[in-house]
């Protein structure tokens, strides 16, 4: 059995551990007690994850002496909104949590983002423990403190930076993820490799990871490597003043595609489309070689993730105009420079439209 990896994240607002390993769910109560203290805990999960894991987590919390309640919302990106957030906040108040108490987010990125935001807002901030159950949440959303809900204008448009107090990633939870959800998550795994680790990118393309029959040791290693890549960025720029924008590689177009598809396309798949589009457009502009673009596209393709879209270019640009990286009449886009290296470029919305046209047509 592989050892648990403990990755320390040190940001100006908070330092905390990310644990990656197997058989960790039974220890959530003890680990939460050590990291957070408090008397009450509320387990937040969605309608798919609650029947699978909420009870085990709640029992572990009760064993560690917590007075424990649970809340679940309808699974899916469609629930990542102000209505669900309001319900969660009311539930925390009804359960009588105080500032020393703990919100435990058990689920994928939607649960982590919305429960994290509820924890940041409730009493102006209580404790938050992330227990990610999708691969995407383990490698990305549970770490770094971005919390949010969507608005009609687009993704993640209302939220806070609020670092969790602890992250517990039990890879055994991936057993119940469908192959297509596992694959979707791989979009963010490829993103981390593309921005920071050329060797990992090559290996992911040559020997794709999957959930079934997989060497758990390698899965733990890949997840831990992803967490370290993200940690190294977040520690240097917690609030996205500059460097942290690199974690948004593929997202300017990806978020637009995700919203324009009415969330039919998953987040990781949308980011995959966004990375391929901007990579092809960057090669056409001479910002990177054609080889760099081809390798990013072929890593995406190796997972069966989409490498382009036939969504109308004007629709993509109109959603992208609401991107958080918008500044004045333009928007910052993250473009590949080499394998494992990206840069931030400011382009006008007109230039963005040209990039979308250059890069987004399906191959
Ligand atoms: N905060 C951040 O830094 C950050 C980073 C990346 C993505 N995100 C956000 O994360 C969301 C995408 O995350 P996601 O792909 O995990 O979506 P999700 O939370 O909707 O989970 C995907 C599906 O998998 C199910 N699921 C999760 N774990 C499961 C398990 N172990 N077994 C069976 N089913 C399981 C969920 O119920 C859901 O139906 C998006 O909203 C995205 O914007 C946030
Ligand atoms: O943590 C970050 O920073 C990221 O950009 C990670 C992204 O994968 C994630 O999807 C994030 O929520 C997008 O950020 P946003 O600020 O564009 O909403
Ligand atoms: Zn993302």
CSV table of C-alpha atoms and ligand atoms in Angstrom, one decimal:
chain,number,residue,atom,x,y,z
A,1,UNK,CA,0.0,0.0,0.0
A,2,UNK,CA,1.3,3.5,-0.9
A,3,UNK,CA,2.1,5.9,1.9
A,4,UNK,CA,0.0,9.0,2.4
A,5,UNK,CA,1.6,12.1,0.9
A,6,UNK,CA,1.4,15.3,3.1
A,7,UNK,CA,1.9,18.5,1.1
A,8,UNK,CA,2.1,21.7,3.1
A,9,UNK,CA,0.5,24.8,1.5
A,10,UNK,CA,1.8,28.1,2.9
A,11,UNK,CA,-0.1,31.2,1.9
A,12,UNK,CA,-0.3,34.7,3.5
A,13,UNK,CA,-3.8,34.0,4.7
A,14,UNK,CA,-3.4,30.4,6.0
A,15,UNK,CA,-1.1,27.4,5.9
A,16,UNK,CA,-2.6,23.9,5.7
A,17,UNK,CA,-1.9,20.3,4.8
A,18,UNK,CA,-3.1,18.4,1.7
A,19,UNK,CA,-3.2,14.7,2.4
A,20,UNK,CA,-3.2,12.3,-0.6
A,21,UNK,CA,-3.5,8.6,0.0
A,22,UNK,CA,-5.7,5.6,0.5
A,23,UNK,CA,-8.1,4.6,3.3
A,24,UNK,CA,-8.3,8.1,4.6
A,25,UNK,CA,-12.1,8.6,5.0
A,26,UNK,CA,-12.3,6.8,8.4
A,27,UNK,CA,-9.7,9.3,9.7
A,28,UNK,CA,-11.5,12.5,8.6
A,29,UNK,CA,-12.9,13.1,12.1
A,30,UNK,CA,-9.5,12.6,13.9
A,31,UNK,CA,-7.7,14.7,11.2
A,32,UNK,CA,-10.3,17.4,11.4
A,33,UNK,CA,-10.1,17.5,15.2
A,34,UNK,CA,-6.3,17.9,15.0
A,35,UNK,CA,-6.4,20.7,12.3
A,36,UNK,CA,-9.5,22.6,13.3
A,37,UNK,CA,-10.9,21.8,16.8
A,38,UNK,CA,-14.5,23.0,17.2
A,39,UNK,CA,-17.6,21.2,18.5
A,40,UNK,CA,-19.9,21.0,15.5
A,41,UNK,CA,-19.4,19.8,11.9
A,42,UNK,CA,-21.7,20.0,8.9
A,43,UNK,CA,-21.0,17.6,6.0
A,44,UNK,CA,-22.0,19.2,2.7
A,45,UNK,CA,-22.3,16.9,-0.4
A,46,UNK,CA,-24.4,16.5,-3.6
A,47,UNK,CA,-27.1,14.0,-4.3
A,48,UNK,CA,-24.7,11.5,-6.0
A,49,UNK,CA,-21.9,11.7,-3.4
A,50,UNK,CA,-24.1,11.8,-0.3
A,51,UNK,CA,-25.3,8.2,-0.5
A,52,UNK,CA,-21.7,7.0,-1.2
A,53,UNK,CA,-19.6,8.8,1.4
A,54,UNK,CA,-21.5,11.2,3.6
A,55,UNK,CA,-22.3,8.6,6.2
A,56,UNK,CA,-18.8,7.3,6.6
A,57,UNK,CA,-17.5,10.9,7.0
A,58,UNK,CA,-20.3,11.8,9.5
A,59,UNK,CA,-19.6,8.7,11.6
A,60,UNK,CA,-15.9,9.4,11.6
A,61,UNK,CA,-16.7,13.0,12.8
A,62,UNK,CA,-19.1,11.7,15.5
A,63,UNK,CA,-16.4,9.3,16.7
A,64,UNK,CA,-14.0,12.2,17.0
A,65,UNK,CA,-16.6,14.0,19.3
A,66,UNK,CA,-18.3,16.3,16.8
A,67,UNK,CA,-22.0,17.0,16.9
A,68,UNK,CA,-22.6,16.3,13.2
A,69,UNK,CA,-25.2,17.4,10.7
A,70,UNK,CA,-25.4,17.0,6.9
A,71,UNK,CA,-26.8,18.8,3.9
A,72,UNK,CA,-27.0,17.7,0.3
A,73,UNK,CA,-28.0,19.5,-2.9
A,74,UNK,CA,-28.9,18.3,-6.4
A,75,UNK,CA,-25.7,17.2,-8.2
A,76,UNK,CA,-24.5,19.2,-11.1
A,77,UNK,CA,-23.1,22.6,-12.2
A,78,UNK,CA,-26.7,23.9,-12.4
A,79,UNK,CA,-26.7,23.9,-8.6
A,80,UNK,CA,-23.7,26.1,-8.3
A,81,UNK,CA,-25.8,29.2,-7.8
A,82,UNK,CA,-27.0,31.7,-5.2
A,83,UNK,CA,-30.1,29.7,-4.4
A,84,UNK,CA,-28.1,26.7,-3.3
A,85,UNK,CA,-25.7,28.9,-1.4
A,86,UNK,CA,-28.5,30.5,0.5
A,87,UNK,CA,-29.9,27.1,1.4
A,88,UNK,CA,-26.5,26.0,2.7
A,89,UNK,CA,-26.1,29.1,4.8
A,90,UNK,CA,-29.5,28.7,6.3
A,91,UNK,CA,-28.7,25.1,7.1
A,92,UNK,CA,-25.5,26.1,8.9
A,93,UNK,CA,-27.4,28.6,11.0
A,94,UNK,CA,-30.1,26.1,11.9
A,95,UNK,CA,-27.5,23.6,12.9
A,96,UNK,CA,-26.0,26.3,15.3
A,97,UNK,CA,-22.4,26.2,14.0
A,98,UNK,CA,-20.2,28.9,15.4
A,99,UNK,CA,-17.0,30.3,14.0
A,100,UNK,CA,-14.9,27.6,15.5
A,101,UNK,CA,-17.0,24.9,13.9
A,102,UNK,CA,-16.3,23.1,10.6
A,103,UNK,CA,-17.9,22.8,7.1
A,104,UNK,CA,-16.8,19.5,5.6
A,105,UNK,CA,-17.1,19.6,1.7
A,106,UNK,CA,-17.3,16.0,0.5
A,107,UNK,CA,-17.6,15.8,-3.3
A,108,UNK,CA,-16.4,17.1,-6.6
A,109,UNK,CA,-15.4,20.7,-7.5
A,110,UNK,CA,-19.0,22.0,-7.5
A,111,UNK,CA,-19.4,20.9,-3.8
A,112,UNK,CA,-16.0,22.2,-2.9
A,113,UNK,CA,-16.5,25.6,-4.5
A,114,UNK,CA,-20.0,26.2,-3.1
A,115,UNK,CA,-19.4,24.7,0.4
A,116,UNK,CA,-16.1,26.6,0.5
A,117,UNK,CA,-18.0,29.8,-0.3
A,118,UNK,CA,-20.6,29.0,2.4
A,119,UNK,CA,-17.8,28.5,4.9
A,120,UNK,CA,-16.1,31.7,3.9
A,121,UNK,CA,-19.4,33.7,4.3
A,122,UNK,CA,-21.0,32.1,7.3
A,123,UNK,CA,-20.3,34.3,10.3
A,124,UNK,CA,-17.7,35.9,8.0
A,125,UNK,CA,-15.7,32.7,8.0
A,126,UNK,CA,-15.8,29.4,9.9
A,127,UNK,CA,-13.5,26.4,9.4
A,128,UNK,CA,-13.5,24.5,6.1
A,129,UNK,CA,-12.2,21.0,5.4
A,130,UNK,CA,-12.2,19.8,1.8
A,131,UNK,CA,-12.7,16.1,1.1
A,132,UNK,CA,-12.5,15.9,-2.7
A,133,UNK,CA,-14.0,12.8,-4.3
A,134,UNK,CA,-13.5,13.5,-8.0
A,135,UNK,CA,-10.1,13.4,-9.6
A,136,UNK,CA,-10.6,17.1,-10.6
A,137,UNK,CA,-11.3,18.1,-7.1
A,138,UNK,CA,-8.2,16.2,-5.8
A,139,UNK,CA,-5.8,17.7,-8.2
A,140,UNK,CA,-7.2,21.2,-8.5
A,141,UNK,CA,-10.3,22.6,-6.9
A,142,UNK,CA,-9.8,21.5,-3.3
A,143,UNK,CA,-6.5,23.4,-3.2
A,144,UNK,CA,-5.8,27.1,-3.4
A,145,UNK,CA,-8.9,28.7,-1.9
A,146,UNK,CA,-10.9,29.8,-4.9
A,147,UNK,CA,-14.6,29.5,-3.9
A,148,UNK,CA,-17.5,30.6,-6.1
A,149,UNK,CA,-20.9,30.3,-7.5
A,150,UNK,CA,-21.9,31.0,-11.2
A,151,UNK,CA,-24.0,33.9,-12.3
A,152,UNK,CA,-26.1,34.0,-15.5
A,153,UNK,CA,-23.3,35.9,-17.2
A,154,UNK,CA,-20.8,33.1,-16.6
A,155,UNK,CA,-18.8,30.8,-14.5
A,156,UNK,CA,-17.5,31.6,-11.0
A,157,UNK,CA,-18.5,35.2,-11.1
A,158,UNK,CA,-19.2,35.6,-7.4
A,159,UNK,CA,-16.9,34.3,-4.7
A,160,UNK,CA,-13.9,34.7,-2.3
A,161,UNK,CA,-10.4,33.5,-1.9
A,162,UNK,CA,-10.7,31.5,1.3
A,163,UNK,CA,-8.1,28.8,2.0
A,164,UNK,CA,-9.4,25.6,3.5
A,165,UNK,CA,-8.0,24.5,6.9
A,166,UNK,CA,-7.3,20.9,5.6
A,167,UNK,CA,-7.6,18.8,2.5
A,168,UNK,CA,-8.0,15.1,2.6
A,169,UNK,CA,-7.9,13.3,-0.8
A,170,UNK,CA,-8.7,9.6,-0.5
A,171,UNK,CA,-8.0,8.0,-3.9
A,172,UNK,CA,-10.2,5.0,-3.1
A,173,UNK,CA,-13.2,7.4,-3.6
A,174,UNK,CA,-12.3,7.4,-7.3
A,175,UNK,CA,-13.5,3.8,-7.6
A,176,UNK,CA,-17.1,5.0,-7.9
A,177,UNK,CA,-16.4,7.7,-10.4
A,178,UNK,CA,-17.6,6.8,-13.9
A,179,UNK,CA,-14.9,6.4,-16.6
A,180,UNK,CA,-16.3,9.5,-18.4
A,181,UNK,CA,-16.1,11.7,-15.2
A,182,UNK,CA,-12.6,10.4,-14.6
A,183,UNK,CA,-11.6,11.3,-18.1
A,184,UNK,CA,-13.2,14.7,-17.8
A,185,UNK,CA,-11.1,15.4,-14.7
A,186,UNK,CA,-8.0,14.6,-16.7
A,187,UNK,CA,-8.4,17.9,-18.5
A,188,UNK,CA,-7.0,19.7,-15.4
A,189,UNK,CA,-4.3,17.1,-14.9
A,190,UNK,CA,-3.0,17.8,-18.5
A,191,UNK,CA,-3.3,21.5,-17.8
A,192,UNK,CA,-1.0,21.3,-14.8
A,193,UNK,CA,1.5,19.3,-16.8
A,194,UNK,CA,1.3,21.7,-19.8
A,195,UNK,CA,2.0,24.7,-17.6
A,196,UNK,CA,4.8,23.3,-15.4
A,197,UNK,CA,6.0,19.8,-16.2
A,198,UNK,CA,7.0,18.7,-19.7
A,199,UNK,CA,8.0,15.3,-18.5
A,200,UNK,CA,4.7,14.6,-16.9
A,201,UNK,CA,2.9,15.8,-20.1
A,202,UNK,CA,4.9,13.3,-22.2
A,203,UNK,CA,4.2,10.5,-19.7
A,204,UNK,CA,0.5,11.3,-19.4
A,205,UNK,CA,0.3,11.1,-23.2
A,206,UNK,CA,2.3,7.9,-23.5
A,207,UNK,CA,0.7,6.0,-20.6
A,208,UNK,CA,-2.7,7.6,-19.9
A,209,UNK,CA,-4.0,7.3,-16.4
A,210,UNK,CA,-7.4,5.7,-15.7
A,211,UNK,CA,-9.4,4.8,-12.6
A,212,UNK,CA,-10.1,1.1,-13.2
A,213,UNK,CA,-7.4,-1.5,-12.6
A,214,UNK,CA,-5.0,1.2,-12.1
A,215,UNK,CA,-1.8,1.2,-10.1
A,216,UNK,CA,-3.0,3.2,-7.1
A,217,UNK,CA,0.6,4.1,-6.2
A,218,UNK,CA,1.0,5.9,-9.5
A,219,UNK,CA,-2.4,7.6,-9.1
A,220,UNK,CA,-1.3,8.9,-5.7
A,221,UNK,CA,2.0,10.1,-7.2
A,222,UNK,CA,0.2,11.9,-10.1
A,223,UNK,CA,-2.3,13.6,-7.8
A,224,UNK,CA,0.5,14.6,-5.4
A,225,UNK,CA,2.5,16.0,-8.3
A,226,UNK,CA,-0.5,18.0,-9.4
A,227,UNK,CA,-1.1,19.4,-6.0
A,228,UNK,CA,2.6,20.5,-5.7
A,229,UNK,CA,2.4,22.2,-9.1
A,230,UNK,CA,-0.7,24.1,-7.9
A,231,UNK,CA,0.8,24.8,-4.5
A,232,UNK,CA,4.0,26.3,-6.0
A,233,UNK,CA,1.9,28.8,-7.9
A,234,UNK,CA,-0.6,29.6,-5.2
A,235,UNK,CA,2.1,30.2,-2.5
A,236,UNK,CA,3.7,32.8,-4.7
A,237,UNK,CA,0.5,34.6,-5.7
A,238,UNK,CA,-2.5,33.7,-3.5
A,239,UNK,CA,-4.9,36.2,-5.0
A,240,UNK,CA,-4.1,36.1,-8.7
A,241,UNK,CA,-2.3,39.4,-8.8
A,242,UNK,CA,-0.2,38.0,-11.7
A,243,UNK,CA,1.4,34.6,-11.7
A,244,UNK,CA,-1.6,32.6,-10.6
A,245,UNK,CA,-3.3,33.4,-13.9
A,246,UNK,CA,-1.2,30.6,-15.4
A,247,UNK,CA,-3.6,28.1,-13.6
A,248,UNK,CA,-6.2,29.5,-15.9
A,249,UNK,CA,-4.6,28.0,-19.0
A,250,UNK,CA,-7.4,26.9,-21.3
A,251,UNK,CA,-10.1,28.6,-19.2
A,252,UNK,CA,-10.8,31.8,-21.1
A,253,UNK,CA,-12.2,29.8,-24.0
A,254,UNK,CA,-12.9,26.8,-21.8
A,255,UNK,CA,-15.3,28.6,-19.4
A,256,UNK,CA,-17.0,30.2,-22.4
A,257,UNK,CA,-17.5,26.8,-24.1
A,258,UNK,CA,-18.7,25.3,-20.8
A,259,UNK,CA,-21.3,28.0,-20.3
A,260,UNK,CA,-22.3,28.1,-24.0
A,261,UNK,CA,-23.0,24.4,-23.9
A,262,UNK,CA,-25.3,25.0,-20.9
A,263,UNK,CA,-22.9,22.9,-18.9
A,264,UNK,CA,-23.5,19.8,-21.0
A,265,UNK,CA,-19.7,19.7,-21.5
A,266,UNK,CA,-17.9,19.1,-18.2
A,267,UNK,CA,-15.4,21.5,-16.8
A,268,UNK,CA,-12.3,19.4,-17.6
A,269,UNK,CA,-13.5,18.7,-21.1
A,270,UNK,CA,-14.2,22.4,-21.7
A,271,UNK,CA,-10.7,23.3,-20.4
A,272,UNK,CA,-9.3,20.6,-22.8
A,273,UNK,CA,-11.0,22.4,-25.7
A,274,UNK,CA,-9.7,25.7,-24.5
A,275,UNK,CA,-6.1,24.5,-24.2
A,276,UNK,CA,-6.2,23.0,-27.7
A,277,UNK,CA,-7.8,26.1,-29.2
A,278,UNK,CA,-5.3,28.5,-27.7
A,279,UNK,CA,-2.4,26.2,-28.4
A,280,UNK,CA,-3.3,26.0,-32.1
A,281,UNK,CA,-3.9,29.7,-32.3
A,282,UNK,CA,-0.5,30.4,-30.5
A,283,UNK,CA,1.3,28.2,-33.1
A,284,UNK,CA,-0.4,30.1,-35.9
A,285,UNK,CA,0.7,33.4,-34.3
A,286,UNK,CA,4.3,32.2,-33.8
A,287,UNK,CA,4.1,32.4,-30.0
A,288,UNK,CA,5.1,28.7,-29.7
A,289,UNK,CA,6.2,26.1,-32.2
A,290,UNK,CA,3.8,23.9,-34.0
A,291,UNK,CA,5.4,20.9,-32.2
A,292,UNK,CA,4.4,22.4,-28.8
A,293,UNK,CA,0.8,22.9,-29.9
A,294,UNK,CA,0.7,19.4,-31.5
A,295,UNK,CA,1.9,17.8,-28.2
A,296,UNK,CA,-0.7,19.5,-26.1
A,297,UNK,CA,-3.4,18.5,-28.6
A,298,UNK,CA,-2.2,14.9,-28.7
A,299,UNK,CA,-2.1,14.6,-24.9
A,300,UNK,CA,-5.7,15.8,-24.8
A,301,UNK,CA,-6.6,13.4,-27.6
A,302,UNK,CA,-4.9,10.4,-25.8
A,303,UNK,CA,-7.7,10.7,-23.2
A,304,UNK,CA,-10.5,11.0,-25.8
A,305,UNK,CA,-11.2,14.5,-24.6
A,306,UNK,CA,-12.5,17.0,-27.2
A,307,UNK,CA,-9.8,19.0,-29.0
A,308,UNK,CA,-12.1,21.6,-30.7
A,309,UNK,CA,-15.7,22.8,-30.8
A,310,UNK,CA,-18.3,23.8,-33.3
A,311,UNK,CA,-19.9,26.3,-31.0
A,312,UNK,CA,-20.2,29.6,-32.9
A,313,UNK,CA,-17.1,31.8,-32.4
A,314,UNK,CA,-19.1,34.9,-31.6
A,315,UNK,CA,-20.9,33.1,-28.8
A,316,UNK,CA,-17.5,32.0,-27.3
A,317,UNK,CA,-16.2,35.6,-27.5
A,318,UNK,CA,-19.3,37.0,-25.9
A,319,UNK,CA,-19.1,34.7,-22.9
A,320,UNK,CA,-15.3,35.2,-22.7
A,321,UNK,CA,-15.9,39.0,-22.4
A,322,UNK,CA,-17.1,38.3,-18.8
A,323,UNK,CA,-13.8,36.5,-17.9
A,324,UNK,CA,-12.3,37.6,-14.6
A,325,UNK,CA,-9.0,38.3,-16.4
A,326,UNK,CA,-10.8,41.0,-18.4
A,327,UNK,CA,-9.0,44.4,-18.1
A,328,UNK,CA,-10.6,47.4,-19.8
A,329,UNK,CA,-11.2,46.7,-23.5
A,330,UNK,CA,-9.1,43.5,-23.4
A,331,UNK,CA,-8.6,40.2,-21.7
A,332,UNK,CA,-5.5,38.3,-20.5
A,333,UNK,CA,-5.1,35.0,-22.1
A,334,UNK,CA,-2.6,32.3,-21.1
A,335,UNK,CA,-0.6,31.0,-24.1
A,336,UNK,CA,1.9,28.1,-24.3
A,337,UNK,CA,5.5,29.2,-24.8
A,338,UNK,CA,7.2,25.8,-24.6
A,339,UNK,CA,6.3,22.4,-23.2
A,340,UNK,CA,5.7,22.9,-19.5
A,341,UNK,CA,5.8,26.7,-19.8
A,342,UNK,CA,3.1,29.3,-20.5
A,343,UNK,CA,2.9,33.1,-20.5
A,344,UNK,CA,0.2,35.7,-19.9
A,345,UNK,CA,-0.7,38.0,-22.9
A,346,UNK,CA,-3.1,40.9,-23.0
A,347,UNK,CA,-5.2,40.9,-26.1
A,348,UNK,CA,-8.2,43.0,-27.2
A,349,UNK,CA,-11.5,41.3,-27.6
A,350,UNK,CA,-11.1,41.7,-31.4
A,351,UNK,CA,-7.8,39.8,-31.1
A,352,UNK,CA,-9.4,37.2,-28.9
A,353,UNK,CA,-12.1,36.7,-31.7
A,354,UNK,CA,-9.2,36.1,-34.2
A,355,UNK,CA,-7.6,33.6,-31.9
A,356,UNK,CA,-10.8,31.7,-31.4
A,357,UNK,CA,-11.3,31.6,-35.2
A,358,UNK,CA,-7.8,30.5,-35.7
A,359,UNK,CA,-7.8,27.7,-33.0
A,360,UNK,CA,-11.2,26.5,-32.3
A,361,UNK,CA,-12.4,24.7,-35.4
A,362,UNK,CA,-12.6,20.9,-34.7
A,363,UNK,CA,-9.5,19.2,-36.2
B,1,LIG,N1,-11.8,26.3,-7.0
B,1,LIG,C1,-11.0,25.9,-8.0
B,1,LIG,O1,-9.8,26.1,-7.9
B,1,LIG,C2,-11.5,25.0,-9.1
B,1,LIG,C3,-10.6,24.3,-9.9
B,1,LIG,C4,-11.1,23.5,-10.9
B,1,LIG,C5,-12.5,23.4,-11.1
B,1,LIG,N2,-13.3,24.1,-10.3
B,1,LIG,C6,-14.8,23.9,-10.4
B,1,LIG,O2,-15.1,22.5,-10.2
B,1,LIG,C7,-16.2,22.1,-10.9
B,1,LIG,C8,-16.0,20.8,-11.6
B,1,LIG,O3,-15.6,19.8,-10.7
B,1,LIG,P1,-16.0,18.3,-10.9
B,1,LIG,O4,-15.7,17.8,-12.2
B,1,LIG,O5,-15.6,17.5,-9.7
B,1,LIG,O6,-17.6,18.5,-10.9
B,1,LIG,P2,-18.8,17.9,-9.9
B,1,LIG,O7,-18.5,18.4,-8.5
B,1,LIG,O8,-20.1,18.3,-10.5
B,1,LIG,O9,-18.6,16.4,-10.0
B,1,LIG,C9,-18.8,15.7,-11.2
B,1,LIG,C10,-19.8,14.6,-11.0
B,1,LIG,O10,-19.2,13.5,-10.3
B,1,LIG,C11,-20.0,13.1,-9.2
B,1,LIG,N3,-19.0,12.6,-8.3
B,1,LIG,C12,-18.0,13.3,-7.6
B,1,LIG,N4,-17.3,12.4,-6.9
B,1,LIG,C13,-17.8,11.2,-7.1
B,1,LIG,C14,-17.4,9.9,-6.7
B,1,LIG,N5,-16.3,9.6,-6.0
B,1,LIG,N6,-18.1,8.8,-7.1
B,1,LIG,C15,-19.2,9.0,-8.0
B,1,LIG,N7,-19.6,10.2,-8.4
B,1,LIG,C16,-18.9,11.3,-8.0
B,1,LIG,C17,-20.7,14.4,-8.8
B,1,LIG,O11,-21.8,14.0,-8.1
B,1,LIG,C18,-21.0,15.0,-10.2
B,1,LIG,O12,-22.2,14.4,-10.7
B,1,LIG,C19,-16.6,23.2,-11.8
B,1,LIG,O13,-17.6,24.0,-11.2
B,1,LIG,C20,-15.3,24.1,-11.8
B,1,LIG,O14,-15.6,25.4,-12.1
B,1,LIG,C21,-12.9,24.9,-9.3
B,2,LIG,O1,-6.9,27.9,-8.8
B,2,LIG,C1,-6.9,28.7,-9.8
B,2,LIG,O2,-6.3,29.8,-9.8
B,2,LIG,C2,-7.5,28.2,-11.1
B,2,LIG,O3,-7.6,29.0,-12.0
B,2,LIG,C3,-7.9,26.8,-11.2
B,2,LIG,C4,-8.9,26.5,-12.3
B,2,LIG,O4,-8.8,25.2,-12.7
B,2,LIG,C5,-10.4,26.7,-11.8
B,2,LIG,O5,-11.3,26.2,-12.8
B,2,LIG,C6,-10.8,28.1,-11.3
B,2,LIG,O6,-12.0,28.0,-10.6
B,2,LIG,C7,-10.9,29.0,-12.4
B,2,LIG,O7,-10.7,30.3,-11.9
B,2,LIG,P1,-11.6,31.5,-12.3
B,2,LIG,O8,-11.0,32.6,-11.5
B,2,LIG,O9,-11.4,31.7,-13.8
B,2,LIG,O10,-13.0,31.2,-12.0
B,3,LIG,ZN1,-10.4,24.7,-14.0
